mmCIF file with all atom_site columns, C-alpha atoms in Angstrom:
data_model
loop_
_atom_site.group_PDB
_atom_site.id
_atom_site.type_symbol
_atom_site.label_atom_id
_atom_site.label_alt_id
_atom_site.label_comp_id
_atom_site.label_asym_id
_atom_site.label_entity_id
_atom_site.label_seq_id
_atom_site.pdbx_PDB_ins_code
_atom_site.Cartn_x
_atom_site.Cartn_y
_atom_site.Cartn_z
_atom_site.occupancy
_atom_site.B_iso_or_equiv
_atom_site.pdbx_formal_charge
_atom_site.auth_seq_id
_atom_site.auth_comp_id
_atom_site.auth_asym_id
_atom_site.auth_atom_id
_atom_site.pdbx_PDB_model_num
ATOM 1   C CA . UNK A 1 1   ? 15.657  2.417   4.295   1.00 0.00 ? 149 UNK A CA 1
ATOM 2   C CA . UNK A 1 2   ? 15.531  -1.217  2.630   1.00 0.00 ? 150 UNK A CA 1
ATOM 3   C CA . UNK A 1 3   ? 19.297  -2.949  2.404   1.00 0.00 ? 151 UNK A CA 1
ATOM 4   C CA . UNK A 1 4   ? 17.674  -4.546  -0.648  1.00 0.00 ? 152 UNK A CA 1
ATOM 5   C CA . UNK A 1 5   ? 20.775  -5.805  -1.207  1.00 0.00 ? 153 UNK A CA 1
ATOM 6   C CA . UNK A 1 6   ? 20.559  -7.565  2.341   1.00 0.00 ? 154 UNK A CA 1
ATOM 7   C CA . UNK A 1 7   ? 17.201  -9.014  2.316   1.00 0.00 ? 155 UNK A CA 1
ATOM 8   C CA . UNK A 1 8   ? 16.740  -10.618 -1.016  1.00 0.00 ? 156 UNK A CA 1
ATOM 9   C CA . UNK A 1 9   ? 20.152  -12.269 0.275   1.00 0.00 ? 157 UNK A CA 1
ATOM 10  C CA . UNK A 1 10  ? 18.274  -13.573 3.647   1.00 0.00 ? 158 UNK A CA 1
ATOM 11  C CA . UNK A 1 11  ? 14.566  -14.824 1.428   1.00 0.00 ? 159 UNK A CA 1
ATOM 12  C CA . UNK A 1 12  ? 16.816  -15.960 -0.600  1.00 0.00 ? 160 UNK A CA 1
ATOM 13  C CA . UNK A 1 13  ? 18.057  -18.199 2.363   1.00 0.00 ? 161 UNK A CA 1
ATOM 14  C CA . UNK A 1 14  ? 14.914  -17.977 3.653   1.00 0.00 ? 162 UNK A CA 1
ATOM 15  C CA . UNK A 1 15  ? 12.613  -19.583 0.883   1.00 0.00 ? 163 UNK A CA 1
ATOM 16  C CA . UNK A 1 16  ? 14.195  -21.481 -2.331  1.00 0.00 ? 164 UNK A CA 1
ATOM 17  C CA . UNK A 1 17  ? 10.572  -21.087 -4.586  1.00 0.00 ? 165 UNK A CA 1
ATOM 18  C CA . UNK A 1 18  ? 10.669  -17.122 -3.118  1.00 0.00 ? 166 UNK A CA 1
ATOM 19  C CA . UNK A 1 19  ? 14.495  -16.907 -4.543  1.00 0.00 ? 167 UNK A CA 1
ATOM 20  C CA . UNK A 1 20  ? 13.800  -18.448 -7.809  1.00 0.00 ? 168 UNK A CA 1
ATOM 21  C CA . UNK A 1 21  ? 10.800  -15.249 -8.455  1.00 0.00 ? 169 UNK A CA 1
ATOM 22  C CA . UNK A 1 22  ? 14.059  -12.869 -7.361  1.00 0.00 ? 170 UNK A CA 1
ATOM 23  C CA . UNK A 1 23  ? 15.491  -14.409 -9.613  1.00 0.00 ? 171 UNK A CA 1
ATOM 24  C CA . UNK A 1 24  ? 12.832  -13.537 -12.313 1.00 0.00 ? 172 UNK A CA 1
ATOM 25  C CA . UNK A 1 25  ? 11.727  -10.604 -11.562 1.00 0.00 ? 173 UNK A CA 1
ATOM 26  C CA . UNK A 1 26  ? 15.505  -9.283  -10.673 1.00 0.00 ? 174 UNK A CA 1
ATOM 27  C CA . UNK A 1 27  ? 16.703  -6.647  -8.066  1.00 0.00 ? 175 UNK A CA 1
ATOM 28  C CA . UNK A 1 28  ? 14.857  -5.405  -6.039  1.00 0.00 ? 176 UNK A CA 1
ATOM 29  C CA . UNK A 1 29  ? 13.190  -1.177  -6.081  1.00 0.00 ? 177 UNK A CA 1
ATOM 30  C CA . UNK A 1 30  ? 11.935  0.412   -3.496  1.00 0.00 ? 178 UNK A CA 1
ATOM 31  C CA . UNK A 1 31  ? 8.813   1.489   -3.875  1.00 0.00 ? 179 UNK A CA 1
ATOM 32  C CA . UNK A 1 32  ? 8.139   5.487   -4.557  1.00 0.00 ? 180 UNK A CA 1
ATOM 33  C CA . UNK A 1 33  ? 6.031   7.534   -2.160  1.00 0.00 ? 181 UNK A CA 1
ATOM 34  C CA . UNK A 1 34  ? 7.934   8.569   0.816   1.00 0.00 ? 182 UNK A CA 1
ATOM 35  C CA . UNK A 1 35  ? 8.012   12.189  -0.451  1.00 0.00 ? 183 UNK A CA 1
ATOM 36  C CA . UNK A 1 36  ? 4.092   12.492  -0.177  1.00 0.00 ? 184 UNK A CA 1
ATOM 37  C CA . UNK A 1 37  ? 1.935   13.523  2.863   1.00 0.00 ? 185 UNK A CA 1
ATOM 38  C CA . UNK A 1 38  ? 0.221   11.360  4.659   1.00 0.00 ? 186 UNK A CA 1
ATOM 39  C CA . UNK A 1 39  ? -2.477  13.034  3.801   1.00 0.00 ? 187 UNK A CA 1
ATOM 40  C CA . UNK A 1 40  ? -2.096  12.014  -0.284  1.00 0.00 ? 188 UNK A CA 1
ATOM 41  C CA . UNK A 1 41  ? -0.387  8.869   1.242   1.00 0.00 ? 189 UNK A CA 1
ATOM 42  C CA . UNK A 1 42  ? -3.794  7.663   2.082   1.00 0.00 ? 190 UNK A CA 1
ATOM 43  C CA . UNK A 1 43  ? -5.973  9.739   0.177   1.00 0.00 ? 191 UNK A CA 1
ATOM 44  C CA . UNK A 1 44  ? -4.503  8.085   -2.572  1.00 0.00 ? 192 UNK A CA 1
ATOM 45  C CA . UNK A 1 45  ? -5.071  4.483   -1.107  1.00 0.00 ? 193 UNK A CA 1
ATOM 46  C CA . UNK A 1 46  ? -8.412  5.153   -0.606  1.00 0.00 ? 194 UNK A CA 1
ATOM 47  C CA . UNK A 1 47  ? -9.200  6.055   -4.198  1.00 0.00 ? 195 UNK A CA 1
ATOM 48  C CA . UNK A 1 48  ? -7.205  2.594   -5.004  1.00 0.00 ? 196 UNK A CA 1
ATOM 49  C CA . UNK A 1 49  ? -9.791  0.188   -2.525  1.00 0.00 ? 197 UNK A CA 1
ATOM 50  C CA . UNK A 1 50  ? -11.221 -2.429  -4.697  1.00 0.00 ? 198 UNK A CA 1
ATOM 51  C CA . UNK A 1 51  ? -10.649 -1.465  -8.138  1.00 0.00 ? 199 UNK A CA 1
ATOM 52  C CA . UNK A 1 52  ? -7.444  -2.676  -10.396 1.00 0.00 ? 200 UNK A CA 1
ATOM 53  C CA . UNK A 1 53  ? -4.852  -0.890  -10.118 1.00 0.00 ? 201 UNK A CA 1
ATOM 54  C CA . UNK A 1 54  ? -5.554  0.738   -13.741 1.00 0.00 ? 202 UNK A CA 1
ATOM 55  C CA . UNK A 1 55  ? -9.048  1.722   -12.697 1.00 0.00 ? 203 UNK A CA 1
ATOM 56  C CA . UNK A 1 56  ? -7.092  3.616   -9.449  1.00 0.00 ? 204 UNK A CA 1
ATOM 57  C CA . UNK A 1 57  ? -5.263  5.991   -11.527 1.00 0.00 ? 205 UNK A CA 1
ATOM 58  C CA . UNK A 1 58  ? -7.504  7.006   -13.760 1.00 0.00 ? 206 UNK A CA 1
ATOM 59  C CA . UNK A 1 59  ? -9.637  8.216   -11.590 1.00 0.00 ? 207 UNK A CA 1
ATOM 60  C CA . UNK A 1 60  ? -6.194  9.817   -9.041  1.00 0.00 ? 208 UNK A CA 1
ATOM 61  C CA . UNK A 1 61  ? -5.453  11.663  -12.811 1.00 0.00 ? 209 UNK A CA 1
ATOM 62  C CA . UNK A 1 62  ? -9.240  12.181  -12.631 1.00 0.00 ? 210 UNK A CA 1
ATOM 63  C CA . UNK A 1 63  ? -9.387  13.809  -8.716  1.00 0.00 ? 211 UNK A CA 1
ATOM 64  C CA . UNK A 1 64  ? -5.885  15.041  -8.951  1.00 0.00 ? 212 UNK A CA 1
ATOM 65  C CA . UNK A 1 65  ? -7.109  17.379  -12.079 1.00 0.00 ? 213 UNK A CA 1
ATOM 66  C CA . UNK A 1 66  ? -9.561  18.749  -9.579  1.00 0.00 ? 214 UNK A CA 1
ATOM 67  C CA . UNK A 1 67  ? -7.424  20.920  -7.673  1.00 0.00 ? 215 UNK A CA 1
ATOM 68  C CA . UNK A 1 68  ? -4.888  22.768  -9.955  1.00 0.00 ? 216 UNK A CA 1
ATOM 69  C CA . UNK A 1 69  ? -1.407  24.164  -9.167  1.00 0.00 ? 217 UNK A CA 1
ATOM 70  C CA . UNK A 1 70  ? -0.173  20.528  -7.867  1.00 0.00 ? 218 UNK A CA 1
ATOM 71  C CA . UNK A 1 71  ? 1.015   17.751  -9.071  1.00 0.00 ? 219 UNK A CA 1
ATOM 72  C CA . UNK A 1 72  ? -0.677  15.735  -5.432  1.00 0.00 ? 220 UNK A CA 1
ATOM 73  C CA . UNK A 1 73  ? -3.183  18.358  -4.165  1.00 0.00 ? 221 UNK A CA 1
ATOM 74  C CA . UNK A 1 74  ? -3.023  19.210  -0.578  1.00 0.00 ? 222 UNK A CA 1
ATOM 75  C CA . UNK A 1 75  ? -5.049  18.734  2.361   1.00 0.00 ? 223 UNK A CA 1
ATOM 76  C CA . UNK A 1 76  ? -6.825  22.766  1.925   1.00 0.00 ? 224 UNK A CA 1
ATOM 77  C CA . UNK A 1 77  ? -6.745  22.041  -1.975  1.00 0.00 ? 225 UNK A CA 1
ATOM 78  C CA . UNK A 1 78  ? -9.114  18.847  -1.353  1.00 0.00 ? 226 UNK A CA 1
ATOM 79  C CA . UNK A 1 79  ? -11.391 19.834  1.448   1.00 0.00 ? 227 UNK A CA 1
ATOM 80  C CA . UNK A 1 80  ? -12.194 22.778  -0.755  1.00 0.00 ? 228 UNK A CA 1
ATOM 81  C CA . UNK A 1 81  ? -13.347 20.455  -3.896  1.00 0.00 ? 229 UNK A CA 1
ATOM 82  C CA . UNK A 1 82  ? -17.281 19.814  -3.807  1.00 0.00 ? 230 UNK A CA 1
ATOM 83  C CA . UNK A 1 83  ? -18.004 16.416  -2.858  1.00 0.00 ? 231 UNK A CA 1
ATOM 84  C CA . UNK A 1 84  ? -19.431 16.084  -6.616  1.00 0.00 ? 232 UNK A CA 1
ATOM 85  C CA . UNK A 1 85  ? -17.629 18.019  -8.568  1.00 0.00 ? 233 UNK A CA 1
ATOM 86  C CA . UNK A 1 86  ? -15.503 14.715  -6.682  1.00 0.00 ? 234 UNK A CA 1
ATOM 87  C CA . UNK A 1 87  ? -18.169 11.887  -7.482  1.00 0.00 ? 235 UNK A CA 1
ATOM 88  C CA . UNK A 1 88  ? -18.339 12.835  -10.745 1.00 0.00 ? 236 UNK A CA 1
ATOM 89  C CA . UNK A 1 89  ? -14.522 12.019  -10.799 1.00 0.00 ? 237 UNK A CA 1
ATOM 90  C CA . UNK A 1 90  ? -15.833 8.273   -10.513 1.00 0.00 ? 238 UNK A CA 1
ATOM 91  C CA . UNK A 1 91  ? -14.775 8.842   -6.476  1.00 0.00 ? 239 UNK A CA 1
ATOM 92  C CA . UNK A 1 92  ? -18.270 7.285   -4.552  1.00 0.00 ? 240 UNK A CA 1
ATOM 93  C CA . UNK A 1 93  ? -20.062 8.629   -1.941  1.00 0.00 ? 241 UNK A CA 1
ATOM 94  C CA . UNK A 1 94  ? -17.820 6.408   0.898   1.00 0.00 ? 242 UNK A CA 1
ATOM 95  C CA . UNK A 1 95  ? -14.638 6.977   0.198   1.00 0.00 ? 243 UNK A CA 1
ATOM 96  C CA . UNK A 1 96  ? -15.207 11.125  -0.531  1.00 0.00 ? 244 UNK A CA 1
ATOM 97  C CA . UNK A 1 97  ? -17.077 11.266  3.001   1.00 0.00 ? 245 UNK A CA 1
ATOM 98  C CA . UNK A 1 98  ? -13.693 9.012   4.035   1.00 0.00 ? 246 UNK A CA 1
ATOM 99  C CA . UNK A 1 99  ? -11.476 12.230  2.320   1.00 0.00 ? 247 UNK A CA 1
ATOM 100 C CA . UNK A 1 100 ? -13.000 14.507  2.859   1.00 0.00 ? 248 UNK A CA 1
ATOM 101 C CA . UNK A 1 101 ? -12.354 13.503  7.189   1.00 0.00 ? 249 UNK A CA 1
ATOM 102 C CA . UNK A 1 102 ? -9.356  12.698  6.484   1.00 0.00 ? 250 UNK A CA 1
ATOM 103 C CA . UNK A 1 103 ? -8.171  16.186  4.876   1.00 0.00 ? 251 UNK A CA 1
ATOM 104 C CA . UNK A 1 104 ? -9.721  18.246  7.613   1.00 0.00 ? 252 UNK A CA 1
ATOM 105 C CA . UNK A 1 105 ? -8.364  15.787  10.152  1.00 0.00 ? 253 UNK A CA 1
ATOM 106 C CA . UNK A 1 106 ? -5.508  16.629  8.518   1.00 0.00 ? 254 UNK A CA 1
ATOM 107 C CA . UNK A 1 107 ? -6.350  20.996  8.402   1.00 0.00 ? 255 UNK A CA 1
ATOM 108 C CA . UNK A 1 108 ? -6.916  20.208  12.534  1.00 0.00 ? 256 UNK A CA 1
ATOM 109 C CA . UNK A 1 109 ? -3.884  18.808  13.337  1.00 0.00 ? 257 UNK A CA 1
ATOM 110 C CA . UNK A 1 110 ? -4.932  15.517  14.794  1.00 0.00 ? 258 UNK A CA 1
ATOM 111 C CA . UNK A 1 111 ? -4.145  12.872  11.364  1.00 0.00 ? 259 UNK A CA 1
ATOM 112 C CA . UNK A 1 112 ? -0.247  12.689  12.495  1.00 0.00 ? 260 UNK A CA 1
ATOM 113 C CA . UNK A 1 113 ? 2.436   13.407  10.584  1.00 0.00 ? 261 UNK A CA 1
ATOM 114 C CA . UNK A 1 114 ? 5.066   12.007  9.059   1.00 0.00 ? 262 UNK A CA 1
ATOM 115 C CA . UNK A 1 115 ? 7.508   13.473  11.336  1.00 0.00 ? 263 UNK A CA 1
ATOM 116 C CA . UNK A 1 116 ? 5.005   11.588  14.178  1.00 0.00 ? 264 UNK A CA 1
ATOM 117 C CA . UNK A 1 117 ? 4.425   8.887   12.454  1.00 0.00 ? 265 UNK A CA 1
ATOM 118 C CA . UNK A 1 118 ? 8.402   7.812   11.689  1.00 0.00 ? 266 UNK A CA 1
ATOM 119 C CA . UNK A 1 119 ? 8.732   8.145   15.673  1.00 0.00 ? 267 UNK A CA 1
ATOM 120 C CA . UNK A 1 120 ? 5.252   5.225   16.258  1.00 0.00 ? 268 UNK A CA 1
ATOM 121 C CA . UNK A 1 121 ? 5.603   1.795   15.962  1.00 0.00 ? 269 UNK A CA 1
ATOM 122 C CA . UNK A 1 122 ? 3.569   -0.662  13.532  1.00 0.00 ? 270 UNK A CA 1
ATOM 123 C CA . UNK A 1 123 ? 0.965   -1.598  15.968  1.00 0.00 ? 271 UNK A CA 1
ATOM 124 C CA . UNK A 1 124 ? 0.417   2.278   16.987  1.00 0.00 ? 272 UNK A CA 1
ATOM 125 C CA . UNK A 1 125 ? -0.233  3.535   13.412  1.00 0.00 ? 273 UNK A CA 1
ATOM 126 C CA . UNK A 1 126 ? -2.699  0.330   12.260  1.00 0.00 ? 274 UNK A CA 1
ATOM 127 C CA . UNK A 1 127 ? -3.815  1.669   15.309  1.00 0.00 ? 275 UNK A CA 1
ATOM 128 C CA . UNK A 1 128 ? -4.286  5.814   15.251  1.00 0.00 ? 276 UNK A CA 1
ATOM 129 C CA . UNK A 1 129 ? -5.547  5.303   11.637  1.00 0.00 ? 277 UNK A CA 1
ATOM 130 C CA . UNK A 1 130 ? -8.197  3.260   11.542  1.00 0.00 ? 278 UNK A CA 1
ATOM 131 C CA . UNK A 1 131 ? -9.553  4.889   14.121  1.00 0.00 ? 279 UNK A CA 1
ATOM 132 C CA . UNK A 1 132 ? -10.344 7.376   10.964  1.00 0.00 ? 280 UNK A CA 1
ATOM 133 C CA . UNK A 1 133 ? -12.887 5.903   8.832   1.00 0.00 ? 281 UNK A CA 1
ATOM 134 C CA . UNK A 1 134 ? -12.747 4.085   5.595   1.00 0.00 ? 282 UNK A CA 1
ATOM 135 C CA . UNK A 1 135 ? -9.621  3.563   6.754   1.00 0.00 ? 283 UNK A CA 1
ATOM 136 C CA . UNK A 1 136 ? -8.749  -0.118  6.998   1.00 0.00 ? 284 UNK A CA 1
ATOM 137 C CA . UNK A 1 137 ? -6.000  -2.127  7.149   1.00 0.00 ? 285 UNK A CA 1
ATOM 138 C CA . UNK A 1 138 ? -4.418  -2.442  4.217   1.00 0.00 ? 286 UNK A CA 1
ATOM 139 C CA . UNK A 1 139 ? -4.861  1.111   3.546   1.00 0.00 ? 287 UNK A CA 1
ATOM 140 C CA . UNK A 1 140 ? -2.250  1.761   6.148   1.00 0.00 ? 288 UNK A CA 1
ATOM 141 C CA . UNK A 1 141 ? -0.494  -1.168  4.735   1.00 0.00 ? 289 UNK A CA 1
ATOM 142 C CA . UNK A 1 142 ? 0.191   0.610   1.774   1.00 0.00 ? 290 UNK A CA 1
ATOM 143 C CA . UNK A 1 143 ? 0.873   4.222   3.854   1.00 0.00 ? 291 UNK A CA 1
ATOM 144 C CA . UNK A 1 144 ? 3.384   1.819   5.919   1.00 0.00 ? 292 UNK A CA 1
ATOM 145 C CA . UNK A 1 145 ? 4.984   0.305   2.252   1.00 0.00 ? 293 UNK A CA 1
ATOM 146 C CA . UNK A 1 146 ? 4.805   3.055   0.409   1.00 0.00 ? 294 UNK A CA 1
ATOM 147 C CA . UNK A 1 147 ? 5.724   6.165   2.015   1.00 0.00 ? 295 UNK A CA 1
ATOM 148 C CA . UNK A 1 148 ? 6.878   5.259   5.232   1.00 0.00 ? 296 UNK A CA 1
ATOM 149 C CA . UNK A 1 149 ? 9.404   2.412   4.021   1.00 0.00 ? 297 UNK A CA 1
ATOM 150 C CA . UNK A 1 150 ? 8.752   -0.293  6.592   1.00 0.00 ? 298 UNK A CA 1
ATOM 151 C CA . UNK A 1 151 ? 11.029  -2.710  5.474   1.00 0.00 ? 299 UNK A CA 1
ATOM 152 C CA . UNK A 1 152 ? 8.603   -5.463  7.042   1.00 0.00 ? 300 UNK A CA 1
ATOM 153 C CA . UNK A 1 153 ? 4.759   -5.552  6.555   1.00 0.00 ? 301 UNK A CA 1
ATOM 154 C CA . UNK A 1 154 ? 2.685   -8.457  5.317   1.00 0.00 ? 302 UNK A CA 1
ATOM 155 C CA . UNK A 1 155 ? -0.740  -7.245  3.406   1.00 0.00 ? 303 UNK A CA 1
ATOM 156 C CA . UNK A 1 156 ? -2.020  -10.465 2.905   1.00 0.00 ? 304 UNK A CA 1
ATOM 157 C CA . UNK A 1 157 ? -5.445  -9.645  2.733   1.00 0.00 ? 305 UNK A CA 1
ATOM 158 C CA . UNK A 1 158 ? -3.942  -7.364  -0.680  1.00 0.00 ? 306 UNK A CA 1
ATOM 159 C CA . UNK A 1 159 ? -4.876  -9.790  -4.000  1.00 0.00 ? 307 UNK A CA 1
ATOM 160 C CA . UNK A 1 160 ? -2.462  -8.725  -5.969  1.00 0.00 ? 308 UNK A CA 1
ATOM 161 C CA . UNK A 1 161 ? 0.103   -10.438 -3.336  1.00 0.00 ? 309 UNK A CA 1
ATOM 162 C CA . UNK A 1 162 ? -2.719  -13.564 -3.195  1.00 0.00 ? 310 UNK A CA 1
ATOM 163 C CA . UNK A 1 163 ? -2.349  -14.282 -7.242  1.00 0.00 ? 311 UNK A CA 1
ATOM 164 C CA . UNK A 1 164 ? 0.944   -13.182 -6.909  1.00 0.00 ? 312 UNK A CA 1
ATOM 165 C CA . UNK A 1 165 ? 1.851   -16.162 -4.570  1.00 0.00 ? 313 UNK A CA 1
ATOM 166 C CA . UNK A 1 166 ? -0.414  -18.605 -6.697  1.00 0.00 ? 314 UNK A CA 1
ATOM 167 C CA . UNK A 1 167 ? 2.362   -17.840 -9.506  1.00 0.00 ? 315 UNK A CA 1
ATOM 168 C CA . UNK A 1 168 ? 4.957   -18.387 -7.564  1.00 0.00 ? 316 UNK A CA 1
ATOM 169 C CA . UNK A 1 169 ? 4.647   -20.986 -5.611  1.00 0.00 ? 317 UNK A CA 1
ATOM 170 C CA . UNK A 1 170 ? 1.871   -22.672 -8.629  1.00 0.00 ? 318 UNK A CA 1
ATOM 171 C CA . UNK A 1 171 ? -1.698  -23.322 -6.267  1.00 0.00 ? 319 UNK A CA 1
ATOM 172 C CA . UNK A 1 172 ? -4.680  -24.365 -7.857  1.00 0.00 ? 320 UNK A CA 1
ATOM 173 C CA . UNK A 1 173 ? -6.450  -21.739 -6.360  1.00 0.00 ? 321 UNK A CA 1
ATOM 174 C CA . UNK A 1 174 ? -5.892  -18.532 -3.637  1.00 0.00 ? 322 UNK A CA 1
ATOM 175 C CA . UNK A 1 175 ? -4.603  -18.558 -1.274  1.00 0.00 ? 323 UNK A CA 1
ATOM 176 C CA . UNK A 1 176 ? -5.548  -17.805 1.758   1.00 0.00 ? 324 UNK A CA 1
ATOM 177 C CA . UNK A 1 177 ? -4.933  -13.991 3.819   1.00 0.00 ? 325 UNK A CA 1
ATOM 178 C CA . UNK A 1 178 ? -4.402  -16.290 7.449   1.00 0.00 ? 326 UNK A CA 1
ATOM 179 C CA . UNK A 1 179 ? -2.117  -18.723 5.315   1.00 0.00 ? 327 UNK A CA 1
ATOM 180 C CA . UNK A 1 180 ? -0.131  -16.699 3.129   1.00 0.00 ? 328 UNK A CA 1
ATOM 181 C CA . UNK A 1 181 ? 0.526   -14.607 6.989   1.00 0.00 ? 329 UNK A CA 1
ATOM 182 C CA . UNK A 1 182 ? 1.268   -18.297 7.985   1.00 0.00 ? 330 UNK A CA 1
ATOM 183 C CA . UNK A 1 183 ? 4.319   -19.313 5.482   1.00 0.00 ? 331 UNK A CA 1
ATOM 184 C CA . UNK A 1 184 ? 5.823   -15.013 5.428   1.00 0.00 ? 332 UNK A CA 1
ATOM 185 C CA . UNK A 1 185 ? 6.640   -15.852 8.805   1.00 0.00 ? 333 UNK A CA 1
ATOM 186 C CA . UNK A 1 186 ? 9.578   -17.023 7.668   1.00 0.00 ? 334 UNK A CA 1
ATOM 187 C CA . UNK A 1 187 ? 9.873   -13.731 5.276   1.00 0.00 ? 335 UNK A CA 1
ATOM 188 C CA . UNK A 1 188 ? 10.797  -12.102 8.658   1.00 0.00 ? 336 UNK A CA 1
ATOM 189 C CA . UNK A 1 189 ? 11.673  -9.361  9.080   1.00 0.00 ? 337 UNK A CA 1
ATOM 190 C CA . UNK A 1 190 ? 11.641  -7.956  4.955   1.00 0.00 ? 338 UNK A CA 1
ATOM 191 C CA . UNK A 1 191 ? 8.320   -8.497  4.205   1.00 0.00 ? 339 UNK A CA 1
ATOM 192 C CA . UNK A 1 192 ? 7.936   -5.620  2.320   1.00 0.00 ? 340 UNK A CA 1
ATOM 193 C CA . UNK A 1 193 ? 10.635  -7.107  0.392   1.00 0.00 ? 341 UNK A CA 1
ATOM 194 C CA . UNK A 1 194 ? 8.866   -10.030 -0.434  1.00 0.00 ? 342 UNK A CA 1
ATOM 195 C CA . UNK A 1 195 ? 5.442   -8.336  -0.875  1.00 0.00 ? 343 UNK A CA 1
ATOM 196 C CA . UNK A 1 196 ? 6.350   -6.740  -3.153  1.00 0.00 ? 344 UNK A CA 1
ATOM 197 C CA . UNK A 1 197 ? 8.228   -9.961  -5.719  1.00 0.00 ? 345 UNK A CA 1
ATOM 198 C CA . UNK A 1 198 ? 4.958   -11.078 -5.012  1.00 0.00 ? 346 UNK A CA 1
ATOM 199 C CA . UNK A 1 199 ? 3.286   -7.575  -7.636  1.00 0.00 ? 347 UNK A CA 1
ATOM 200 C CA . UNK A 1 200 ? 5.356   -7.932  -9.893  1.00 0.00 ? 348 UNK A CA 1
ATOM 201 C CA . UNK A 1 201 ? 4.863   -12.286 -10.094 1.00 0.00 ? 349 UNK A CA 1
ATOM 202 C CA . UNK A 1 202 ? 1.602   -10.916 -11.374 1.00 0.00 ? 350 UNK A CA 1
ATOM 203 C CA . UNK A 1 203 ? 3.603   -8.901  -14.502 1.00 0.00 ? 351 UNK A CA 1
ATOM 204 C CA . UNK A 1 204 ? 5.533   -11.865 -15.714 1.00 0.00 ? 352 UNK A CA 1
#
């Protein structure tokens, strides 16, 4: 659980530019998604890889409709869907393969459970999940933020975060991930909250 009030106070004290953005955006709202299983959270992020939020939402809706009975399909439900049906819903062949691997791992118990992930530090989670082909740092970061609620995760390679930083800091070009990571050191231990505000900057 992120202490929103303390996080915002800490960030405002650490960075006047971020403080101005926080003042424009308003109160921090903790990312939702904690009710999802690790498989469901990872599947959602895989479907969102390298596409716009609008496109990701549309594909998710079509995929979820292929598995009746629940708002978000279970691993067994997805495993039972024919690959061709998933591709017809707009999922690339590479993503289909990744989702099916994750579903099988969840069924077999080789994908860490939520209870197990809650006991692991961020480095161990990254190592365990990126061992699955098709799961990279960004996908793990989305799980850490939206599913596990970790307070100090910073997805420096995320395009929305980079655009938000460009807007907030009035830059002419997008910052590099390396430059973002360097600046974000001042935002520890609440980089998740800083990232949330940078995402919101895109909506101002």
